[in-house]
C-alpha cells in the first residue's frame, strides 16, 4: 500500500456557487487550496482530480427521478422543481449545478476507491462532506451526498464494515438516512442539539432500523458547548464504538461550523479543538482501520478566518506533516485573502487559547451537567444495542 496521501482537487469544484448572498461562498475552497500550497503541503501529497460521479454511481444513493430533476434544473434554473428541494432559499438552482455537484461527489468516490485499493492510505476531499442531501431531495446546501456515495462505493467494492464519523455542527442526517437499514455501516454524528439547529434531527433515540439497531449513533450537544465539552463528548463515544466495530475504512466529515465565529450555529469550539479531533480521527484510523482514512470537509461559513485554516490542518495531518498551531501564516496568502475578500486574514494557525484539554469520561461524570447528560443519553440509547455497557 502506498503511504502517500491523496488530495482530491479539481479547480472546477469552486463552481459550486449558490450566488453572492448565499453563506456557502466557494471562496472558502479556493482559499483552503491556496493555503495548502502556501505551506508546501501540496508537495507532500498526490494531488488528484477524479472524474465526476456518473449516473450509475449517483444511483448508489440517489433516486433516478431526483438526478433527472437536478439535471433539468441545471439546464434551466428557472424550472427547478421545489418538490425535490431545488430552487429554494437553501438550495437555489444555478446553471451547471448537476455537473459541479457530480464533480464534487466524484472526488469523494475517488478518495474512497484510492484508499480501498491501496493507492493511498489517506485521502482528503475538503470540497465534499455535503451530508444533508437525501436520496430524493436536496437539503441544507447539499445537492448530491458525496459522503454517502463514498461509503456506498466502499460497500460496492467489497467492504463489510465502514464507519462514518461526522463532527459538523449539523446532524449528518442524509448519511444516516442512506444507511439506516444497513448494519455494515456505523454512522456516528456529534452535532448541536436538534432543538436549536437545523435539521432538527439527530436525537440519541435515533439508533437505526430494526435490522440494523445500534448502527446509528447521535450525540446532541447543548448550544454553547466549547472545547472541553466537545472533546469530552467525542472521546466518551467515538473510540469505544470504533474499537467494537473494527471498521475496514474510516470516513470522517469535518465541517468547520462548530467554531465560535461561525454565523449559522451556536457551539463555541476553537480551531485548536477542531485540529485535535482531526488528529484523533487520524489516530483512530490507524488503530482500528489499518490506517484507511477518507476525510471530507462539510459546513463552515466563517470563510476567511476559520475554514481555510481548519481544512489546511486536516490536509497536513493526512499528509503526515502536521502544521503546529503557533505557526505564522505566510504573508503571500494573507495578501491573497485581502485581494479576494477585502478582509484581513488571521496571523497564525491557532486561535491562541493554548493547548486544548478535556476531562476523560472514565474519571466520572456530573449528572447535573448538561453536556454530561447528552453523553449519557447517547450511551444509554446506543451502547447496549451493540453489546456495550452504557
CSV table of C-alpha atoms in Angstrom, one decimal:
chain,number,residue,atom,x,y,z
A,1,UNK,CA,0.0,0.0,0.0
A,2,UNK,CA,1.3,3.5,-0.9
A,3,UNK,CA,1.9,5.6,2.2
A,4,UNK,CA,1.4,8.8,0.3
A,5,UNK,CA,-1.8,10.7,1.0
A,6,UNK,CA,-4.1,12.0,-1.8
A,7,UNK,CA,-5.6,15.4,-2.0
A,8,UNK,CA,-8.7,15.3,-4.3
A,9,UNK,CA,-8.9,18.6,-6.2
A,10,UNK,CA,-10.2,20.0,-9.4
A,11,UNK,CA,-10.4,23.8,-9.7
A,12,UNK,CA,-13.9,23.4,-11.1
A,13,UNK,CA,-15.3,22.5,-7.7
A,14,UNK,CA,-15.3,26.2,-6.9
A,15,UNK,CA,-18.2,26.4,-9.4
A,16,UNK,CA,-20.4,25.0,-6.6
A,17,UNK,CA,-21.9,28.5,-6.1
A,18,UNK,CA,-25.4,29.3,-5.0
A,19,UNK,CA,-24.9,33.1,-5.6
A,20,UNK,CA,-23.4,36.1,-3.9
A,21,UNK,CA,-25.8,36.3,-1.0
A,22,UNK,CA,-25.6,32.6,0.0
A,23,UNK,CA,-23.5,31.7,3.1
A,24,UNK,CA,-21.7,28.8,1.3
A,25,UNK,CA,-19.2,31.0,-0.5
A,26,UNK,CA,-16.9,28.9,-2.7
A,27,UNK,CA,-14.0,31.3,-1.9
A,28,UNK,CA,-13.6,29.1,1.2
A,29,UNK,CA,-12.5,26.3,-1.1
A,30,UNK,CA,-10.1,28.4,-3.2
A,31,UNK,CA,-8.5,29.9,-0.1
A,32,UNK,CA,-8.1,26.5,1.5
A,33,UNK,CA,-6.4,25.2,-1.6
A,34,UNK,CA,-4.0,28.2,-1.8
A,35,UNK,CA,-3.2,27.9,2.0
A,36,UNK,CA,-2.3,24.3,1.5
A,37,UNK,CA,0.1,25.4,-1.3
A,38,UNK,CA,1.5,28.3,0.8
A,39,UNK,CA,2.7,25.8,3.4
A,40,UNK,CA,4.1,23.5,0.7
A,41,UNK,CA,1.8,20.7,1.8
A,42,UNK,CA,0.8,20.1,-1.8
A,43,UNK,CA,4.3,18.7,-2.3
A,44,UNK,CA,3.7,16.1,0.4
A,45,UNK,CA,0.5,14.7,-1.2
A,46,UNK,CA,-0.5,13.4,-4.6
A,47,UNK,CA,-3.0,16.0,-5.9
A,48,UNK,CA,-5.6,14.0,-7.9
A,49,UNK,CA,-8.6,15.2,-9.9
A,50,UNK,CA,-11.1,12.3,-10.1
A,51,UNK,CA,-13.8,12.2,-12.8
A,52,UNK,CA,-17.4,13.3,-12.0
A,53,UNK,CA,-19.7,10.7,-10.5
A,54,UNK,CA,-21.7,9.1,-13.4
A,55,UNK,CA,-25.3,8.1,-13.4
A,56,UNK,CA,-24.7,4.5,-12.0
A,57,UNK,CA,-22.6,5.9,-9.2
A,58,UNK,CA,-25.2,8.6,-8.2
A,59,UNK,CA,-27.9,5.9,-8.2
A,60,UNK,CA,-26.0,4.1,-5.4
A,61,UNK,CA,-27.7,6.6,-3.1
A,62,UNK,CA,-29.9,8.9,-5.1
A,63,UNK,CA,-33.2,8.1,-6.9
A,64,UNK,CA,-33.1,8.4,-10.7
A,65,UNK,CA,-36.0,10.8,-10.8
A,66,UNK,CA,-34.1,13.1,-8.4
A,67,UNK,CA,-31.0,13.0,-10.6
A,68,UNK,CA,-33.2,13.8,-13.6
A,69,UNK,CA,-34.7,16.8,-11.7
A,70,UNK,CA,-31.2,18.1,-10.8
A,71,UNK,CA,-30.1,17.8,-14.4
A,72,UNK,CA,-33.2,19.7,-15.5
A,73,UNK,CA,-32.7,22.5,-13.0
A,74,UNK,CA,-29.0,22.6,-14.0
A,75,UNK,CA,-30.0,23.2,-17.6
A,76,UNK,CA,-32.9,25.7,-16.8
A,77,UNK,CA,-32.6,27.0,-13.2
A,78,UNK,CA,-35.9,28.8,-13.6
A,79,UNK,CA,-37.7,25.4,-14.0
A,80,UNK,CA,-36.3,24.0,-10.7
A,81,UNK,CA,-38.8,21.7,-9.0
A,82,UNK,CA,-39.1,22.6,-5.3
A,83,UNK,CA,-40.7,19.2,-4.7
A,84,UNK,CA,-37.1,18.0,-4.9
A,85,UNK,CA,-35.7,20.7,-2.7
A,86,UNK,CA,-34.4,22.6,-5.7
A,87,UNK,CA,-34.8,26.3,-6.3
A,88,UNK,CA,-35.3,27.0,-2.5
A,89,UNK,CA,-33.6,29.6,-0.3
A,90,UNK,CA,-31.2,27.0,1.0
A,91,UNK,CA,-30.6,25.3,-2.4
A,92,UNK,CA,-31.1,27.8,-5.2
A,93,UNK,CA,-30.8,26.3,-8.7
A,94,UNK,CA,-27.9,27.5,-10.8
A,95,UNK,CA,-26.6,26.7,-14.3
A,96,UNK,CA,-24.2,23.7,-14.3
A,97,UNK,CA,-25.4,22.6,-10.8
A,98,UNK,CA,-25.5,18.9,-11.8
A,99,UNK,CA,-22.1,18.9,-13.3
A,100,UNK,CA,-20.3,20.5,-10.4
A,101,UNK,CA,-22.2,18.6,-7.8
A,102,UNK,CA,-21.3,15.4,-9.6
A,103,UNK,CA,-17.7,16.5,-9.8
A,104,UNK,CA,-17.5,17.0,-6.0
A,105,UNK,CA,-19.2,13.6,-5.5
A,106,UNK,CA,-16.6,12.1,-7.9
A,107,UNK,CA,-13.8,13.4,-5.7
A,108,UNK,CA,-15.2,11.7,-2.6
A,109,UNK,CA,-15.9,8.5,-4.5
A,110,UNK,CA,-12.4,8.7,-6.0
A,111,UNK,CA,-10.9,9.1,-2.5
A,112,UNK,CA,-12.8,6.0,-1.3
A,113,UNK,CA,-11.6,4.0,-4.3
A,114,UNK,CA,-7.9,5.1,-3.8
A,115,UNK,CA,-7.9,4.1,-0.1
A,116,UNK,CA,-9.7,0.8,-0.6
A,117,UNK,CA,-7.4,-0.2,-3.4
A,118,UNK,CA,-4.3,0.7,-1.6
A,119,UNK,CA,-3.3,3.5,-3.9
A,120,UNK,CA,-3.2,5.9,-0.8
A,121,UNK,CA,-3.5,5.3,2.9
A,122,UNK,CA,-5.4,8.6,3.4
A,123,UNK,CA,-7.4,10.7,1.0
A,124,UNK,CA,-8.9,14.1,1.6
A,125,UNK,CA,-11.7,15.9,-0.3
A,126,UNK,CA,-12.4,19.2,1.6
A,127,UNK,CA,-14.9,20.2,-1.1
A,128,UNK,CA,-17.0,17.3,0.0
A,129,UNK,CA,-18.9,16.4,3.1
A,130,UNK,CA,-22.3,17.5,1.7
A,131,UNK,CA,-24.1,15.3,4.2
A,132,UNK,CA,-27.7,16.7,4.1
A,133,UNK,CA,-28.7,15.6,0.6
A,134,UNK,CA,-31.3,12.9,0.7
A,135,UNK,CA,-31.9,10.1,-1.8
A,136,UNK,CA,-34.7,12.1,-3.4
A,137,UNK,CA,-34.1,15.7,-2.4
A,138,UNK,CA,-31.6,18.5,-2.0
A,139,UNK,CA,-31.3,19.8,1.5
A,140,UNK,CA,-29.2,22.2,3.6
A,141,UNK,CA,-26.9,23.5,0.8
A,142,UNK,CA,-26.3,19.9,-0.4
A,143,UNK,CA,-27.3,18.6,-3.9
A,144,UNK,CA,-25.6,15.2,-4.1
A,145,UNK,CA,-24.5,13.4,-0.9
A,146,UNK,CA,-20.8,12.7,-1.7
A,147,UNK,CA,-20.2,11.3,1.8
A,148,UNK,CA,-22.9,8.7,1.4
A,149,UNK,CA,-21.8,7.9,-2.1
A,150,UNK,CA,-18.2,7.3,-0.9
A,151,UNK,CA,-19.5,4.9,1.7
A,152,UNK,CA,-21.8,3.2,-0.8
A,153,UNK,CA,-18.9,2.8,-3.2
A,154,UNK,CA,-16.8,1.2,-0.5
A,155,UNK,CA,-19.6,-1.4,0.1
A,156,UNK,CA,-19.8,-2.0,-3.7
A,157,UNK,CA,-16.1,-2.7,-3.8
A,158,UNK,CA,-16.5,-5.3,-1.0
A,159,UNK,CA,-16.1,-3.5,2.3
A,160,UNK,CA,-18.1,-5.3,5.0
A,161,UNK,CA,-17.7,-2.7,7.8
A,162,UNK,CA,-17.4,1.1,7.2
A,163,UNK,CA,-17.6,3.7,10.0
A,164,UNK,CA,-18.7,7.2,9.3
A,165,UNK,CA,-17.9,9.9,11.9
A,166,UNK,CA,-19.4,13.3,11.4
A,167,UNK,CA,-18.3,16.3,13.6
A,168,UNK,CA,-20.1,19.0,11.6
A,169,UNK,CA,-22.2,21.3,13.8
A,170,UNK,CA,-25.3,20.0,11.9
A,171,UNK,CA,-26.6,16.4,12.2
A,172,UNK,CA,-25.4,14.1,9.4
A,173,UNK,CA,-28.9,13.3,8.5
A,174,UNK,CA,-28.5,12.3,4.8
A,175,UNK,CA,-25.8,9.8,5.5
A,176,UNK,CA,-27.7,8.3,8.4
A,177,UNK,CA,-30.8,8.0,6.2
A,178,UNK,CA,-28.9,6.3,3.4
A,179,UNK,CA,-27.7,3.5,5.7
A,180,UNK,CA,-30.5,3.4,8.3
A,181,UNK,CA,-31.2,-0.2,7.4
A,182,UNK,CA,-27.6,-1.4,6.8
A,183,UNK,CA,-25.7,-2.9,9.7
A,184,UNK,CA,-22.5,-2.8,7.6
A,185,UNK,CA,-22.3,1.0,8.2
A,186,UNK,CA,-21.9,2.6,11.6
A,187,UNK,CA,-22.8,6.3,11.5
A,188,UNK,CA,-21.8,8.5,14.4
A,189,UNK,CA,-22.7,12.2,14.4
A,190,UNK,CA,-21.8,14.8,17.0
A,191,UNK,CA,-23.8,18.0,16.5
A,192,UNK,CA,-25.7,20.8,18.1
A,193,UNK,CA,-28.9,19.7,19.7
A,194,UNK,CA,-31.8,19.4,17.2
A,195,UNK,CA,-33.9,21.7,19.5
A,196,UNK,CA,-31.8,24.6,18.5
A,197,UNK,CA,-30.4,23.9,15.0
A,198,UNK,CA,-31.3,22.5,11.5
A,199,UNK,CA,-32.1,19.9,10.5
A,200,UNK,CA,-33.9,19.2,13.8
A,201,UNK,CA,-32.9,15.5,13.7
A,202,UNK,CA,-30.1,13.6,15.4
A,203,UNK,CA,-31.7,12.7,18.7
A,204,UNK,CA,-30.0,10.0,20.8
A,205,UNK,CA,-33.0,7.7,20.3
A,206,UNK,CA,-32.3,7.5,16.5
A,207,UNK,CA,-30.4,4.3,16.5
A,208,UNK,CA,-31.1,2.6,13.2
A,209,UNK,CA,-33.8,0.3,11.7
A,210,UNK,CA,-34.8,-2.9,13.4
A,211,UNK,CA,-32.5,-5.0,11.3
A,212,UNK,CA,-29.6,-2.5,12.0
A,213,UNK,CA,-30.2,-1.4,15.6
A,214,UNK,CA,-27.3,0.4,17.0
A,215,UNK,CA,-25.8,1.3,13.6
A,216,UNK,CA,-26.7,5.0,14.0
A,217,UNK,CA,-25.3,6.9,17.0
A,218,UNK,CA,-26.1,10.5,17.7
A,219,UNK,CA,-24.6,12.9,20.3
A,220,UNK,CA,-26.8,16.0,20.6
A,221,UNK,CA,-24.7,18.7,22.2
A,222,UNK,CA,-26.1,21.7,24.1
A,223,UNK,CA,-25.8,25.1,22.4
A,224,UNK,CA,-22.7,26.9,23.8
A,225,UNK,CA,-20.6,23.7,24.1
A,226,UNK,CA,-16.9,24.7,24.0
A,227,UNK,CA,-13.6,22.9,23.5
A,228,UNK,CA,-13.5,20.9,26.7
A,229,UNK,CA,-17.1,19.6,26.4
A,230,UNK,CA,-16.8,18.9,22.6
A,231,UNK,CA,-13.6,16.9,23.0
A,232,UNK,CA,-15.0,15.1,26.1
A,233,UNK,CA,-18.1,14.0,24.2
A,234,UNK,CA,-16.0,12.9,21.2
A,235,UNK,CA,-13.7,10.8,23.3
A,236,UNK,CA,-16.5,9.5,25.5
A,237,UNK,CA,-18.3,7.9,22.5
A,238,UNK,CA,-16.3,7.5,19.3
A,239,UNK,CA,-13.2,5.5,20.3
A,240,UNK,CA,-15.2,2.8,22.2
A,241,UNK,CA,-17.6,2.3,19.3
A,242,UNK,CA,-14.8,2.0,16.8
A,243,UNK,CA,-12.9,-0.4,18.9
A,244,UNK,CA,-16.0,-2.6,19.0
A,245,UNK,CA,-17.0,-2.2,15.3
A,246,UNK,CA,-13.4,-2.6,13.9
A,247,UNK,CA,-14.1,-0.8,10.6
A,248,UNK,CA,-12.2,-1.6,7.5
A,249,UNK,CA,-12.3,2.0,6.5
A,250,UNK,CA,-12.9,5.2,8.5
A,251,UNK,CA,-14.8,8.0,6.7
A,252,UNK,CA,-14.9,11.3,8.6
A,253,UNK,CA,-16.7,14.6,7.9
A,254,UNK,CA,-15.0,17.8,9.3
A,255,UNK,CA,-17.5,20.6,9.0
A,256,UNK,CA,-15.8,23.7,10.4
A,257,UNK,CA,-19.1,25.3,11.6
A,258,UNK,CA,-18.6,24.1,15.2
A,259,UNK,CA,-16.4,27.2,15.5
A,260,UNK,CA,-17.3,30.0,17.8
A,261,UNK,CA,-17.1,32.5,14.9
A,262,UNK,CA,-19.5,30.6,12.7
A,263,UNK,CA,-22.5,32.7,11.9
A,264,UNK,CA,-25.0,29.8,11.4
A,265,UNK,CA,-24.7,27.8,14.6
A,266,UNK,CA,-24.2,28.1,18.4
A,267,UNK,CA,-21.3,25.9,19.5
A,268,UNK,CA,-18.1,27.6,20.8
A,269,UNK,CA,-15.3,25.3,19.6
A,270,UNK,CA,-11.9,26.7,18.6
A,271,UNK,CA,-9.7,25.9,15.6
A,272,UNK,CA,-7.4,24.2,18.0
A,273,UNK,CA,-10.1,21.7,19.2
A,274,UNK,CA,-11.0,21.1,15.6
A,275,UNK,CA,-7.4,20.2,14.9
A,276,UNK,CA,-7.3,17.9,17.9
A,277,UNK,CA,-10.3,16.0,16.6
A,278,UNK,CA,-8.7,15.7,13.2
A,279,UNK,CA,-5.6,14.2,14.9
A,280,UNK,CA,-7.8,11.9,16.9
A,281,UNK,CA,-9.5,10.7,13.7
A,282,UNK,CA,-6.2,10.0,12.0
A,283,UNK,CA,-5.0,8.0,15.1
A,284,UNK,CA,-8.3,6.1,15.3
A,285,UNK,CA,-8.0,5.1,11.6
A,286,UNK,CA,-4.6,3.7,12.3
A,287,UNK,CA,-5.7,2.0,15.5
A,288,UNK,CA,-8.9,0.3,14.2
A,289,UNK,CA,-9.0,0.6,10.3
A,290,UNK,CA,-5.4,-0.3,9.3
A,291,UNK,CA,-4.9,3.4,8.6
A,292,UNK,CA,-7.5,3.6,5.8
A,293,UNK,CA,-8.9,7.1,6.2
A,294,UNK,CA,-11.2,9.2,3.9
A,295,UNK,CA,-11.6,12.7,5.3
A,296,UNK,CA,-14.1,15.2,3.9
A,297,UNK,CA,-15.0,18.9,4.5
A,298,UNK,CA,-18.5,20.0,5.1
A,299,UNK,CA,-20.1,23.1,6.6
A,300,UNK,CA,-18.2,26.2,7.6
A,301,UNK,CA,-19.3,29.8,7.0
A,302,UNK,CA,-16.6,31.9,8.6
A,303,UNK,CA,-15.0,31.5,5.1
A,304,UNK,CA,-11.8,33.5,5.8
A,305,UNK,CA,-10.9,33.2,9.4
A,306,UNK,CA,-11.8,29.6,10.1
A,307,UNK,CA,-12.4,27.3,7.1
A,308,UNK,CA,-9.1,27.6,5.3
A,309,UNK,CA,-7.1,27.1,8.4
A,310,UNK,CA,-9.1,24.2,9.7
A,311,UNK,CA,-9.0,22.2,6.5
A,312,UNK,CA,-5.4,23.0,5.9
A,313,UNK,CA,-4.7,21.4,9.2
A,314,UNK,CA,-6.8,18.4,8.0
A,315,UNK,CA,-4.8,18.0,4.8
A,316,UNK,CA,-1.5,18.4,6.7
A,317,UNK,CA,-2.4,15.8,9.2
A,318,UNK,CA,-3.4,13.4,6.4
A,319,UNK,CA,-0.1,14.1,4.7
A,320,UNK,CA,1.9,13.2,7.7
A,321,UNK,CA,3.2,16.8,8.0
A,322,UNK,CA,1.0,18.5,10.6
A,323,UNK,CA,1.3,22.2,11.0
A,324,UNK,CA,1.9,23.3,14.5
A,325,UNK,CA,-0.8,25.7,15.9
A,326,UNK,CA,1.6,28.6,16.6
A,327,UNK,CA,2.9,28.6,13.0
A,328,UNK,CA,2.8,32.0,11.3
A,329,UNK,CA,0.7,32.1,8.2
A,330,UNK,CA,2.7,33.1,5.0
A,331,UNK,CA,2.3,36.7,4.1
A,332,UNK,CA,1.6,35.9,0.5
A,333,UNK,CA,-1.6,34.1,1.5
A,334,UNK,CA,-2.7,36.9,3.7
A,335,UNK,CA,-2.3,39.3,0.8
A,336,UNK,CA,-4.4,37.0,-1.4
A,337,UNK,CA,-7.1,36.9,1.2
A,338,UNK,CA,-7.3,40.7,1.2
A,339,UNK,CA,-7.2,40.9,-2.6
A,340,UNK,CA,-10.1,38.4,-2.9
A,341,UNK,CA,-12.3,39.4,0.0
A,342,UNK,CA,-11.1,42.8,1.4
A,343,UNK,CA,-10.9,41.1,4.8
A,344,UNK,CA,-7.9,40.9,7.0
A,345,UNK,CA,-6.5,37.3,7.3
A,346,UNK,CA,-5.6,35.6,10.5
A,347,UNK,CA,-1.9,35.7,11.5
A,348,UNK,CA,-1.4,32.2,12.9
A,349,UNK,CA,-2.8,28.6,12.6
A,350,UNK,CA,-4.3,28.8,16.1
A,351,UNK,CA,-7.0,30.8,17.9
A,352,UNK,CA,-4.4,31.4,20.6
A,353,UNK,CA,-6.0,29.7,23.5
A,354,UNK,CA,-3.1,27.3,24.2
A,355,UNK,CA,-3.2,23.5,24.2
A,356,UNK,CA,-6.8,22.1,24.4
A,357,UNK,CA,-7.7,19.7,27.2
A,358,UNK,CA,-10.7,17.8,28.4
A,359,UNK,CA,-11.8,15.6,31.3
A,360,UNK,CA,-11.8,11.9,30.4
A,361,UNK,CA,-15.1,10.1,30.7
A,362,UNK,CA,-13.6,7.3,32.8
A,363,UNK,CA,-12.9,9.8,35.5
A,364,UNK,CA,-16.6,10.1,36.3
A,365,UNK,CA,-19.5,12.4,35.3
A,366,UNK,CA,-21.7,15.0,36.7
A,367,UNK,CA,-25.4,14.1,36.4
A,368,UNK,CA,-26.4,17.7,36.7
A,369,UNK,CA,-24.2,18.9,33.8
A,370,UNK,CA,-26.0,19.3,30.5
A,371,UNK,CA,-23.0,18.1,28.4
A,372,UNK,CA,-22.7,15.0,30.6
A,373,UNK,CA,-26.4,14.4,30.3
A,374,UNK,CA,-26.1,14.5,26.5
A,375,UNK,CA,-23.3,11.9,26.6
A,376,UNK,CA,-25.2,9.7,29.0
A,377,UNK,CA,-28.3,9.9,26.7
A,378,UNK,CA,-26.3,8.7,23.7
A,379,UNK,CA,-24.5,5.9,25.6
A,380,UNK,CA,-27.8,4.6,27.1
A,381,UNK,CA,-29.6,4.7,23.8
A,382,UNK,CA,-26.9,3.1,21.6
A,383,UNK,CA,-24.3,1.3,23.5
A,384,UNK,CA,-26.4,-1.6,24.8
A,385,UNK,CA,-27.6,-2.3,21.2
A,386,UNK,CA,-24.0,-3.0,20.4
A,387,UNK,CA,-23.4,-5.1,23.5
A,388,UNK,CA,-21.5,-2.4,25.2
A,389,UNK,CA,-22.1,-1.0,28.7
A,390,UNK,CA,-23.8,2.4,28.7
